[in-house]
Structure formats: structure tokens, C-alpha cells
């Protein structure tokens, strides 16, 4: 049909794809390369801030490493981020490497569609600014999408004190395997951020992909606390040790003791230790990946399951 042919010429691909993937995702691997050395950081790198765009990892990869994303099944190079070292994140017991993203490119679309799609996406973003990449520069948003080549799991974060309760979605999260930390990058304007910094306890509910609509609805709680747990549209239960409300039908519930927090650009970067980890059910978890990666997989006839 002529419409299928004309559509990519006038309409950008969606920036993000919401997909159902089993945890931990193994479809894309991430490797840091520097000075003839390399390290697999698939489970050891995370976005620490959006503005400026920064990546944290346990691996000290020198001053100007590159971060490569490859399709695990075929080894095909999907995208690259060029990093520049910043001052490390220093905690009482360990330090983490922190990198500015200086440049990036992806190879999920052929040239010239790649450049044209980026131009269309940037134009659309400028017309309707959404807060997820609030006032980020167009180049930084393209780089962020490259960081999402590794599909990022979505969790619901619960905060529960006698005077403040909340639950909201996060995907700028993840294990930093070598250091044993689990990180959360939360916009410093989040209404629960000061509470998390003080009480140092949260619970992460790893939600099934089928809960997408309910999860998105909870994004309003980045700005306003939850009035009452019973107002939620799905059942909750107490977490094992902290007794904090967690999603009853979660695939996995992790209790996190926060050991460090600091502001990095637009975000507060929390580092925690997993205090308990309950695997409750098998199933695919809600993930975000880059729209151009899903388009690439569709062309190969192996799309991830859209939700
Ligand atoms: C699925 C999902 C994941 C999100 N992950 C994060 C996150 O990791 N960190 C963060 O600060 N905000 C996160 N947000 C919040 C958004 O960036 C945004 O602040 C929130 O949706 C409020 O939007 P608004 O400012 O337009 O009202 C997430 C939102 C959604 C829907």
C-alpha cells in the first residue's frame, strides 16, 4: 500500500516501545571498551541523570570509553555511546564511575532514514514537550534512546511512612552488579524524594506487562502522594521484612535499603542494597526500549511483544 511507503517519510517512529520481556532481559548486551580492555556491563550500568545525561557503572573504564550495545542473538552492533569521565560517586564503602554522554549513534535504521527519523522525532518533541525528557536537548534524547537499546524494566516504587505514602513507576533503575548496589535515578522534584532520603527504605514491585495501563496511571504520583492504599485499582500486600505495601500480583518484590543519595543534575541518585528478594511468579515484565530498536526487530521478523 502506498500509505506504508509514505508513512516513514512523514511520521517519526515512536520514541519508546513498551514491551513484554522476561527478567533479566537478555536480548541486548552492553559492553564498555577502553584502551584495549572491555567489560560486560549489561547488568552493571544505569542512567544516573537525564539533564545532563549521565551513566553510572561499577567499572572504572578510564577517561573516554565507549559503551556498545549489541543484539545478543546475532552480535550485531545496534548503537554506541561515547562517554567522558566525570567525578565519581563516592559512598562510605565504595566508589562508582560516572560518565557524561558526549555523543552517540545507532545503526537500527539505514541511512538516510536514521537521520530523517531523528529530525522528525526532534521536531515532534519540540511541538509537544513531554516531561519524561523535559527540556532535554534533542541530541541528548537520541542518546537516551540508545541507552534504552537494553530494554529497561519498569517497577512500581512504594514509599510508606505514618505520614507519607506513595507508589509510582520508575525505569531509570537497575543493579550495578560488581559493586552490589541497586540504583534509582529520581527527578529531584518528585514529591517522595525527601522522604526516601530520610527513611531510606523502599519496596520495588516488578510488575507484569499486563499492568501497563495501571502503571502509567500512577505516574501522577511523581507529583502528589497517594492519599490511601485502598484507592488503588489492584490489590496490595505487605512486603516481607519492611512491611511496606507491595503489588500483590508482582512477579518479584525487592526491598531496598538506601545507603547513599546525591543530586546529579536533574535527578537524585539513590544507591541501595537489596534487603530481600521474593520471586513470586513467572511471566513477562513491563519494559521500555527504543522505538527504533523495535522497528529493527520488526524488520528482522523477531519483534519483541508489544504491550
Ligand atoms: C513507566 C514510567 C517510568 C518512569 N520512570 C521514571 C524514573 O525512573 N525516574 C523519574 O524521575 N521519573 C520517572 N517517570 C516519571 C516521568 O518522568 C514524569 O516525571 C512523570 O510521568 C510526571 O510527568 P509530568 O511531570 O508530565 O506530570 C516515569 C514515568 C513512567 C510512566
Short mmCIF file of C-alpha atoms and ligand atoms in Angstrom, two decimals:
data_model
loop_
_atom_site.label_atom_id
_atom_site.label_comp_id
_atom_site.label_asym_id
_atom_site.label_seq_id
_atom_site.Cartn_x
_atom_site.Cartn_y
_atom_site.Cartn_z
CA UNK A 1 0.00 0.00 0.00
CA UNK A 2 1.27 3.48 -0.81
CA UNK A 3 0.48 4.54 2.79
CA UNK A 4 3.01 2.02 4.19
CA UNK A 5 5.59 3.52 1.91
CA UNK A 6 4.82 7.16 2.64
CA UNK A 7 4.34 6.87 6.43
CA UNK A 8 8.05 6.69 7.40
CA UNK A 9 8.68 9.70 5.22
CA UNK A 10 6.33 11.96 7.13
CA UNK A 11 5.85 10.38 10.56
CA UNK A 12 8.62 9.56 13.06
CA UNK A 13 8.85 6.19 14.76
CA UNK A 14 7.59 6.27 18.34
CA UNK A 15 10.45 7.19 20.64
CA UNK A 16 9.66 4.43 23.10
CA UNK A 17 8.23 0.96 22.75
CA UNK A 18 6.54 -0.71 25.73
CA UNK A 19 7.29 -4.40 25.51
CA UNK A 20 6.86 -7.63 27.50
CA UNK A 21 10.20 -9.27 28.28
CA UNK A 22 11.30 -11.87 30.84
CA UNK A 23 13.66 -10.52 33.52
CA UNK A 24 16.63 -10.20 33.41
CA UNK A 25 16.47 -9.15 29.76
CA UNK A 26 18.98 -10.97 27.58
CA UNK A 27 18.08 -9.63 24.16
CA UNK A 28 20.73 -6.90 24.13
CA UNK A 29 24.16 -6.90 25.75
CA UNK A 30 26.18 -3.84 26.76
CA UNK A 31 29.99 -3.70 26.72
CA UNK A 32 32.33 -0.95 27.88
CA UNK A 33 35.52 -0.65 25.80
CA UNK A 34 38.58 1.40 26.66
CA UNK A 35 42.33 1.21 25.94
CA UNK A 36 42.22 -2.34 24.58
CA UNK A 37 40.13 -3.57 27.51
CA UNK A 38 36.46 -4.44 27.76
CA UNK A 39 33.84 -5.33 30.37
CA UNK A 40 30.32 -6.70 30.06
CA UNK A 41 28.09 -4.14 31.76
CA UNK A 42 24.68 -5.49 30.72
CA UNK A 43 23.81 -5.70 34.43
CA UNK A 44 26.23 -3.02 35.54
CA UNK A 45 25.30 0.34 34.07
CA UNK A 46 22.42 2.72 34.55
CA UNK A 47 21.22 6.21 33.70
CA UNK A 48 22.08 8.45 36.69
CA UNK A 49 20.65 11.73 35.41
CA UNK A 50 18.78 12.96 32.35
CA UNK A 51 19.93 16.57 32.36
CA UNK A 52 22.83 16.31 31.81
CA UNK A 53 22.61 12.74 30.52
CA UNK A 54 24.92 10.65 32.70
CA UNK A 55 25.69 6.94 33.04
CA UNK A 56 26.90 5.24 36.22
CA UNK A 57 28.70 1.89 36.39
CA UNK A 58 30.89 -0.03 38.85
CA UNK A 59 33.59 -0.31 36.15
CA UNK A 60 36.27 2.37 36.01
CA UNK A 61 36.79 2.40 32.26
CA UNK A 62 39.17 5.35 32.07
CA UNK A 63 38.55 8.78 30.68
CA UNK A 64 36.86 8.24 27.32
CA UNK A 65 35.36 4.76 26.97
CA UNK A 66 32.68 3.71 24.52
CA UNK A 67 29.56 1.81 25.51
CA UNK A 68 28.43 -0.65 22.85
CA UNK A 69 25.01 -2.25 22.59
CA UNK A 70 24.78 -5.49 20.61
CA UNK A 71 21.98 -7.83 19.72
CA UNK A 72 22.74 -10.88 21.90
CA UNK A 73 21.45 -13.42 19.36
CA UNK A 74 23.38 -12.14 16.33
CA UNK A 75 26.17 -9.99 17.79
CA UNK A 76 25.08 -7.13 15.51
CA UNK A 77 26.18 -3.70 16.73
CA UNK A 78 23.00 -1.70 17.44
CA UNK A 79 24.38 1.50 18.90
CA UNK A 80 27.27 3.21 20.64
CA UNK A 81 27.58 5.90 23.32
CA UNK A 82 30.79 7.90 23.66
CA UNK A 83 31.45 8.66 27.31
CA UNK A 84 33.60 11.19 29.16
CA UNK A 85 34.56 10.58 32.77
CA UNK A 86 33.11 12.82 35.49
CA UNK A 87 33.82 12.92 39.24
CA UNK A 88 32.96 9.51 40.74
CA UNK A 89 30.07 8.80 43.09
CA UNK A 90 31.80 8.17 46.42
CA UNK A 91 29.95 6.28 49.14
CA UNK A 92 31.26 5.21 52.55
CA UNK A 93 32.36 1.81 51.29
CA UNK A 94 32.77 2.04 47.52
CA UNK A 95 33.00 4.38 44.61
CA UNK A 96 31.23 4.23 41.27
CA UNK A 97 32.35 5.60 37.93
CA UNK A 98 30.17 8.36 36.49
CA UNK A 99 30.24 9.36 32.82
CA UNK A 100 28.81 12.19 30.74
CA UNK A 101 27.35 11.05 27.44
CA UNK A 102 29.26 13.12 24.87
CA UNK A 103 27.91 11.59 21.65
CA UNK A 104 26.11 8.56 20.33
CA UNK A 105 24.90 6.82 17.23
CA UNK A 106 22.67 3.88 16.46
CA UNK A 107 22.50 1.55 13.47
CA UNK A 108 18.93 0.28 13.81
CA UNK A 109 17.82 2.20 10.73
CA UNK A 110 19.73 2.57 7.50
CA UNK A 111 20.98 5.94 6.37
CA UNK A 112 19.24 8.28 5.34
CA UNK A 113 16.16 7.08 7.29
CA UNK A 114 18.16 7.28 10.52
CA UNK A 115 18.90 10.98 10.15
CA UNK A 116 15.43 11.76 8.78
CA UNK A 117 13.68 9.89 11.62
CA UNK A 118 15.81 11.72 14.22
CA UNK A 119 14.84 15.02 12.60
CA UNK A 120 11.14 14.11 12.61
CA UNK A 121 11.34 12.94 16.25
CA UNK A 122 13.08 16.13 17.33
CA UNK A 123 10.51 18.26 15.55
CA UNK A 124 7.63 16.37 17.15
CA UNK A 125 9.26 16.70 20.59
CA UNK A 126 9.66 20.42 20.23
CA UNK A 127 5.97 20.72 19.34
CA UNK A 128 4.73 18.66 22.30
CA UNK A 129 7.25 18.56 25.09
CA UNK A 130 6.57 15.60 27.38
CA UNK A 131 8.11 15.62 30.82
CA UNK A 132 9.92 12.28 30.55
CA UNK A 133 12.66 14.08 28.66
CA UNK A 134 11.70 17.51 29.95
CA UNK A 135 13.72 20.18 28.19
CA UNK A 136 16.46 17.74 27.24
CA UNK A 137 18.38 18.75 24.14
CA UNK A 138 17.32 16.79 21.02
CA UNK A 139 20.76 15.15 20.74
CA UNK A 140 20.55 14.02 24.38
CA UNK A 141 17.13 12.46 23.80
CA UNK A 142 18.54 10.50 20.86
CA UNK A 143 21.42 9.37 23.12
CA UNK A 144 18.96 8.39 25.86
CA UNK A 145 17.09 6.20 23.36
CA UNK A 146 20.41 4.48 22.58
CA UNK A 147 20.79 3.76 26.31
CA UNK A 148 17.33 2.13 26.13
CA UNK A 149 18.56 -0.34 23.49
CA UNK A 150 18.96 -2.59 26.55
CA UNK A 151 15.25 -2.89 27.40
CA UNK A 152 14.72 -1.31 30.82
CA UNK A 153 12.37 -2.99 33.31
CA UNK A 154 9.59 -0.90 34.83
CA UNK A 155 8.92 -1.24 38.56
CA UNK A 156 6.47 0.39 40.94
CA UNK A 157 8.29 2.01 43.86
CA UNK A 158 6.41 2.11 47.20
CA UNK A 159 7.22 4.53 49.98
CA UNK A 160 5.36 4.08 53.26
CA UNK A 161 5.66 6.06 56.49
CA UNK A 162 2.99 7.03 59.04
CA UNK A 163 2.71 10.45 57.39
CA UNK A 164 3.55 9.82 53.74
CA UNK A 165 2.63 7.03 51.38
CA UNK A 166 3.19 6.75 47.68
CA UNK A 167 3.63 4.44 44.72
CA UNK A 168 4.96 5.49 41.30
CA UNK A 169 6.64 3.92 38.25
CA UNK A 170 10.38 4.00 37.59
CA UNK A 171 12.63 2.64 34.86
CA UNK A 172 15.86 4.56 35.47
CA UNK A 173 16.83 1.79 37.81
CA UNK A 174 18.98 -1.26 37.94
CA UNK A 175 21.60 -3.40 39.50
CA UNK A 176 25.24 -2.35 39.42
CA UNK A 177 26.39 -5.94 39.73
CA UNK A 178 30.08 -5.66 40.56
CA UNK A 179 29.54 -3.23 43.41
CA UNK A 180 26.38 -4.97 44.63
CA UNK A 181 24.38 -1.72 44.58
CA UNK A 182 20.91 -1.25 43.15
CA UNK A 183 20.35 2.29 41.84
CA UNK A 184 17.36 4.56 41.31
CA UNK A 185 17.55 7.89 39.45
CA UNK A 186 14.60 10.02 40.52
CA UNK A 187 13.80 13.54 39.40
CA UNK A 188 14.58 15.74 42.36
CA UNK A 189 11.14 17.34 42.01
CA UNK A 190 9.46 14.01 42.90
CA UNK A 191 7.20 14.53 45.93
CA UNK A 192 8.57 11.43 47.74
CA UNK A 193 12.25 12.15 47.11
CA UNK A 194 12.93 13.84 50.50
CA UNK A 195 11.02 11.07 52.32
CA UNK A 196 13.08 8.37 50.59
CA UNK A 197 16.26 10.22 51.50
CA UNK A 198 15.19 10.30 55.16
CA UNK A 199 13.56 6.91 55.76
CA UNK A 200 15.99 5.03 53.49
CA UNK A 201 13.59 2.22 52.68
CA UNK A 202 11.57 1.48 49.57
CA UNK A 203 9.96 -1.56 48.01
CA UNK A 204 10.12 -2.35 44.30
CA UNK A 205 7.27 -4.31 42.74
CA UNK A 206 8.35 -5.79 39.39
CA UNK A 207 5.09 -5.61 37.51
CA UNK A 208 3.74 -7.92 34.81
CA UNK A 209 3.37 -6.37 31.36
CA UNK A 210 -0.39 -6.79 31.63
CA UNK A 211 -0.47 -3.99 34.25
CA UNK A 212 0.72 -1.32 31.80
CA UNK A 213 -2.38 0.89 31.97
CA UNK A 214 -2.48 0.90 35.79
CA UNK A 215 1.27 1.58 35.92
CA UNK A 216 1.08 4.59 33.62
CA UNK A 217 -1.83 5.98 35.60
CA UNK A 218 0.40 6.06 38.68
CA UNK A 219 2.86 8.47 37.05
CA UNK A 220 0.71 11.28 38.55
CA UNK A 221 2.17 10.24 41.92
CA UNK A 222 5.56 11.59 40.94
CA UNK A 223 3.93 14.91 41.82
CA UNK A 224 1.36 14.09 44.50
CA UNK A 225 1.44 11.49 47.27
CA UNK A 226 -1.08 8.69 47.46
CA UNK A 227 -3.99 9.51 49.77
CA UNK A 228 -4.87 5.92 50.64
CA UNK A 229 -3.56 2.48 49.59
CA UNK A 230 -7.14 1.27 49.26
CA UNK A 231 -7.69 3.80 46.44
CA UNK A 232 -5.53 1.69 44.10
CA UNK A 233 -7.22 -0.33 41.37
CA UNK A 234 -5.27 -3.52 42.18
CA UNK A 235 -4.65 -5.47 45.39
CA UNK A 236 -1.63 -4.82 47.61
CA UNK A 237 0.07 -6.86 50.30
CA UNK A 238 2.81 -6.23 52.87
CA UNK A 239 6.46 -6.76 51.93
CA UNK A 240 8.33 -9.44 53.85
CA UNK A 241 10.63 -7.51 56.20
CA UNK A 242 9.77 -3.82 55.91
CA UNK A 243 6.00 -4.40 55.90
CA UNK A 244 5.63 -1.81 53.12
CA UNK A 245 2.73 -2.13 50.68
CA UNK A 246 3.72 -4.02 47.53
CA UNK A 247 1.74 -5.10 44.48
CA UNK A 248 0.06 -8.45 45.26
CA UNK A 249 0.41 -9.73 41.69
CA UNK A 250 4.05 -8.58 41.25
CA UNK A 251 6.41 -11.04 39.58
CA UNK A 252 9.08 -10.11 42.08
CA UNK A 253 9.23 -7.90 45.17
CA UNK A 254 12.54 -6.38 46.26
CA UNK A 255 13.08 -4.46 49.48
CA UNK A 256 15.79 -1.86 49.17
CA UNK A 257 17.78 -0.25 51.96
CA UNK A 258 19.08 3.08 50.69
CA UNK A 259 22.70 3.62 51.68
CA UNK A 260 23.57 6.73 49.66
CA UNK A 261 21.86 9.55 47.83
CA UNK A 262 23.16 12.57 45.99
CA UNK A 263 21.92 15.05 43.47
CA UNK A 264 23.29 14.54 39.96
CA UNK A 265 21.97 17.20 37.60
CA UNK A 266 18.19 16.95 37.34
CA UNK A 267 17.98 13.72 39.37
CA UNK A 268 18.62 12.38 42.84
CA UNK A 269 20.70 9.26 42.50
CA UNK A 270 19.90 6.66 45.17
CA UNK A 271 22.11 3.66 45.84
CA UNK A 272 20.69 0.80 47.85
CA UNK A 273 21.31 -2.75 48.92
CA UNK A 274 18.68 -5.41 48.32
CA UNK A 275 17.42 -6.44 51.78
CA UNK A 276 15.08 -9.13 50.48
CA UNK A 277 14.20 -10.51 47.09
CA UNK A 278 11.00 -12.53 46.62
CA UNK A 279 10.38 -14.14 43.25
CA UNK A 280 6.66 -14.60 43.31
CA UNK A 281 5.59 -15.59 39.78
CA UNK A 282 6.87 -16.40 36.30
CA UNK A 283 5.92 -14.06 33.48
CA UNK A 284 6.96 -11.20 31.26
CA UNK A 285 7.67 -7.86 32.89
CA UNK A 286 6.82 -4.44 31.51
CA UNK A 287 9.91 -2.95 29.82
CA UNK A 288 10.76 0.15 27.81
CA UNK A 289 13.04 0.10 24.81
CA UNK A 290 13.82 2.45 21.93
CA UNK A 291 11.20 2.63 19.16
CA UNK A 292 13.94 2.32 16.53
CA UNK A 293 15.11 -0.95 18.12
CA UNK A 294 11.61 -2.42 17.92
CA UNK A 295 11.45 -1.25 14.27
CA UNK A 296 14.80 -3.01 13.66
CA UNK A 297 13.47 -6.24 15.23
CA UNK A 298 10.28 -5.98 13.24
CA UNK A 299 12.33 -5.81 10.03
CA UNK A 300 14.17 -8.97 11.15
CA UNK A 301 10.78 -10.62 11.84
CA UNK A 302 11.54 -11.02 15.55
CA UNK A 303 9.68 -8.13 17.22
CA UNK A 304 9.50 -8.03 20.99
CA UNK A 305 5.95 -8.46 22.27
CA UNK A 306 4.26 -5.05 22.20
CA UNK A 307 2.04 -4.12 25.13
C1 LIG B 1 6.71 3.97 33.12
C2 LIG B 1 7.32 5.22 33.71
C3 LIG B 1 8.60 5.18 34.22
C4 LIG B 1 9.15 6.33 34.82
N1 LIG B 1 10.42 6.27 35.34
C5 LIG B 1 10.92 7.35 35.97
C6 LIG B 1 12.21 7.29 36.58
O1 LIG B 1 12.88 6.26 36.56
N2 LIG B 1 12.67 8.40 37.20
C7 LIG B 1 11.93 9.55 37.25
O2 LIG B 1 12.39 10.54 37.85
N3 LIG B 1 10.72 9.64 36.70
C8 LIG B 1 10.20 8.56 36.06
N4 LIG B 1 8.96 8.64 35.49
C9 LIG B 1 8.19 9.90 35.65
C10 LIG B 1 8.19 10.81 34.48
O3 LIG B 1 9.50 11.18 34.13
C11 LIG B 1 7.38 12.06 34.83
O4 LIG B 1 8.03 12.82 35.80
C12 LIG B 1 6.04 11.73 35.40
O5 LIG B 1 5.39 10.90 34.47
C13 LIG B 1 5.23 13.00 35.68
O6 LIG B 1 5.01 13.64 34.48
P1 LIG B 1 4.58 15.17 34.41
O7 LIG B 1 5.72 15.94 35.03
O8 LIG B 1 4.39 15.47 32.97
O9 LIG B 1 3.32 15.27 35.19
C14 LIG B 1 8.39 7.52 34.89
C15 LIG B 1 7.10 7.54 34.37
C16 LIG B 1 6.56 6.41 33.79
C17 LIG B 1 5.16 6.47 33.24
#
